[in-house]
Coordinates of C-alpha atoms in Angstrom, one line a residue:
X1 CA 73.7 86.9 105.5
X2 CA 76.1 88.7 107.9
X3 CA 79.0 87.0 109.8
X4 CA 81.1 88.3 112.6
X5 CA 84.4 86.5 113.2
X6 CA 86.3 87.2 116.4
X7 CA 90.0 86.5 117.1
X8 CA 92.7 87.4 119.7
X9 CA 91.5 85.6 122.7
X10 CA 93.8 83.4 124.8
X11 CA 95.4 82.8 128.2
X12 CA 97.2 85.7 129.8
X13 CA 98.8 86.4 133.1
X14 CA 97.2 88.9 135.6
X15 CA 98.4 92.2 134.6
X16 CA 98.8 91.4 131.0
X17 CA 97.3 92.7 127.8
X18 CA 95.3 91.0 124.8
X19 CA 93.7 92.7 121.8
X20 CA 90.5 91.3 120.5
X21 CA 89.4 91.8 116.9
X22 CA 86.0 91.3 115.2
X23 CA 85.3 91.6 111.4
X24 CA 81.9 91.9 110.0
X25 CA 81.3 90.6 106.4
X26 CA 78.5 89.7 104.2
X27 CA 75.5 91.7 103.0
X28 CA 76.1 94.8 104.8
X29 CA 74.7 98.3 104.0
X30 CA 75.7 100.0 107.2
X31 CA 76.6 99.2 110.7
X32 CA 75.4 101.5 113.7
X33 CA 76.9 100.1 116.9
X34 CA 79.6 97.5 117.2
X35 CA 80.6 96.2 120.7
X36 CA 81.8 93.6 122.8
X37 CA 80.0 91.5 125.6
X38 CA 81.2 88.9 127.9
X39 CA 79.8 85.9 129.8
X40 CA 81.5 84.2 132.6
X41 CA 80.6 80.7 134.0
X42 CA 77.2 80.8 135.8
X43 CA 76.7 84.7 135.0
X44 CA 74.6 86.6 132.6
X45 CA 76.2 88.1 129.4
X46 CA 77.0 91.6 130.0
X47 CA 78.2 94.7 128.0
X48 CA 81.8 95.5 128.1
X49 CA 82.3 98.2 125.5
X50 CA 80.4 99.6 122.6
X51 CA 81.1 102.1 119.8
X52 CA 78.3 103.8 117.8
X53 CA 79.2 105.1 114.5
X54 CA 82.9 105.7 115.5
X55 CA 81.8 108.6 117.7
X56 CA 80.1 107.4 121.0
X57 CA 81.7 105.0 123.3
X58 CA 80.3 103.2 126.4
X59 CA 82.1 101.1 128.9
X60 CA 81.3 99.0 131.7
X61 CA 82.3 100.4 135.0
X62 CA 84.6 97.4 135.7
X63 CA 86.8 97.9 132.7
X64 CA 86.9 101.8 132.4
X65 CA 90.6 102.9 132.3
X66 CA 91.7 99.4 131.4
X67 CA 90.0 98.6 128.0
X68 CA 89.7 100.6 125.0
X69 CA 87.4 100.1 122.1
X70 CA 88.2 101.3 118.7
X71 CA 86.8 100.8 115.1
X72 CA 87.7 100.8 111.6
X73 CA 84.7 101.6 109.6
X74 CA 86.3 101.1 106.2
X75 CA 87.1 97.6 107.4
X76 CA 83.9 96.8 109.5
X77 CA 86.1 95.9 112.1
X78 CA 86.0 96.6 116.0
X79 CA 88.7 96.0 118.3
X80 CA 89.1 95.8 122.1
X81 CA 92.4 96.5 123.7
X82 CA 92.5 95.0 127.1
X83 CA 95.2 96.0 129.5
X84 CA 95.7 95.3 133.3
X85 CA 93.8 92.3 132.9
X86 CA 92.5 90.6 136.2
X87 CA 91.1 87.0 136.9
X88 CA 87.6 88.3 137.0
X89 CA 87.9 89.3 133.3
X90 CA 87.9 85.8 132.6
X91 CA 85.0 84.9 130.2
X92 CA 83.9 84.2 126.6
X93 CA 83.8 87.4 124.9
X94 CA 81.3 87.9 122.0
X95 CA 81.3 90.6 119.3
X96 CA 78.0 92.3 118.5
X97 CA 76.9 94.4 115.5
X98 CA 73.8 96.4 114.6
X99 CA 73.8 95.8 110.9
X100 CA 71.4 97.1 108.0
X101 CA 71.3 95.0 105.1
X102 CA 71.0 96.2 101.5
X103 CA 67.2 97.2 101.1
X104 CA 66.7 96.6 104.7
X105 CA 64.7 99.1 106.8
X106 CA 66.1 98.6 110.1
X107 CA 69.1 97.4 111.9
X108 CA 69.4 93.9 113.3
X109 CA 71.7 92.4 115.9
X110 CA 74.4 89.9 114.8
X111 CA 76.6 87.9 117.2
X112 CA 80.1 86.3 116.7
X113 CA 80.8 82.7 117.8
X114 CA 82.8 84.0 120.9
X115 CA 86.4 84.0 122.0
X116 CA 87.8 82.6 125.2
X117 CA 89.8 85.1 127.4
X118 CA 91.5 83.5 130.5
X119 CA 93.5 85.6 133.0
X120 CA 95.4 83.3 135.3
X121 CA 98.8 82.8 136.7

């Protein structure tokens, strides 16, 4: 069993910053990609940023230059530093990890429960 637990969401004014954290725990042999997705009311879930094995990063165009994803492989933790936040960044943010469990042969997707980020004055 693998669990992902997010923290760091909240209410912030436009132009402000927040840092999200996500810790993966449980039966983990290795983790390939860790990333963040978000879902706003009435919209589909979308990729925000992803980090593959600490070396390759991808960002949605809407957050490039404002958000930074980082990863601590020793702690199975991924972070999302969000700066210059805008009202359109308001959404539930979900952590995702591709995890291979001991004796497993492939990587499977796991999701956190989500953390609310609200950008409003």
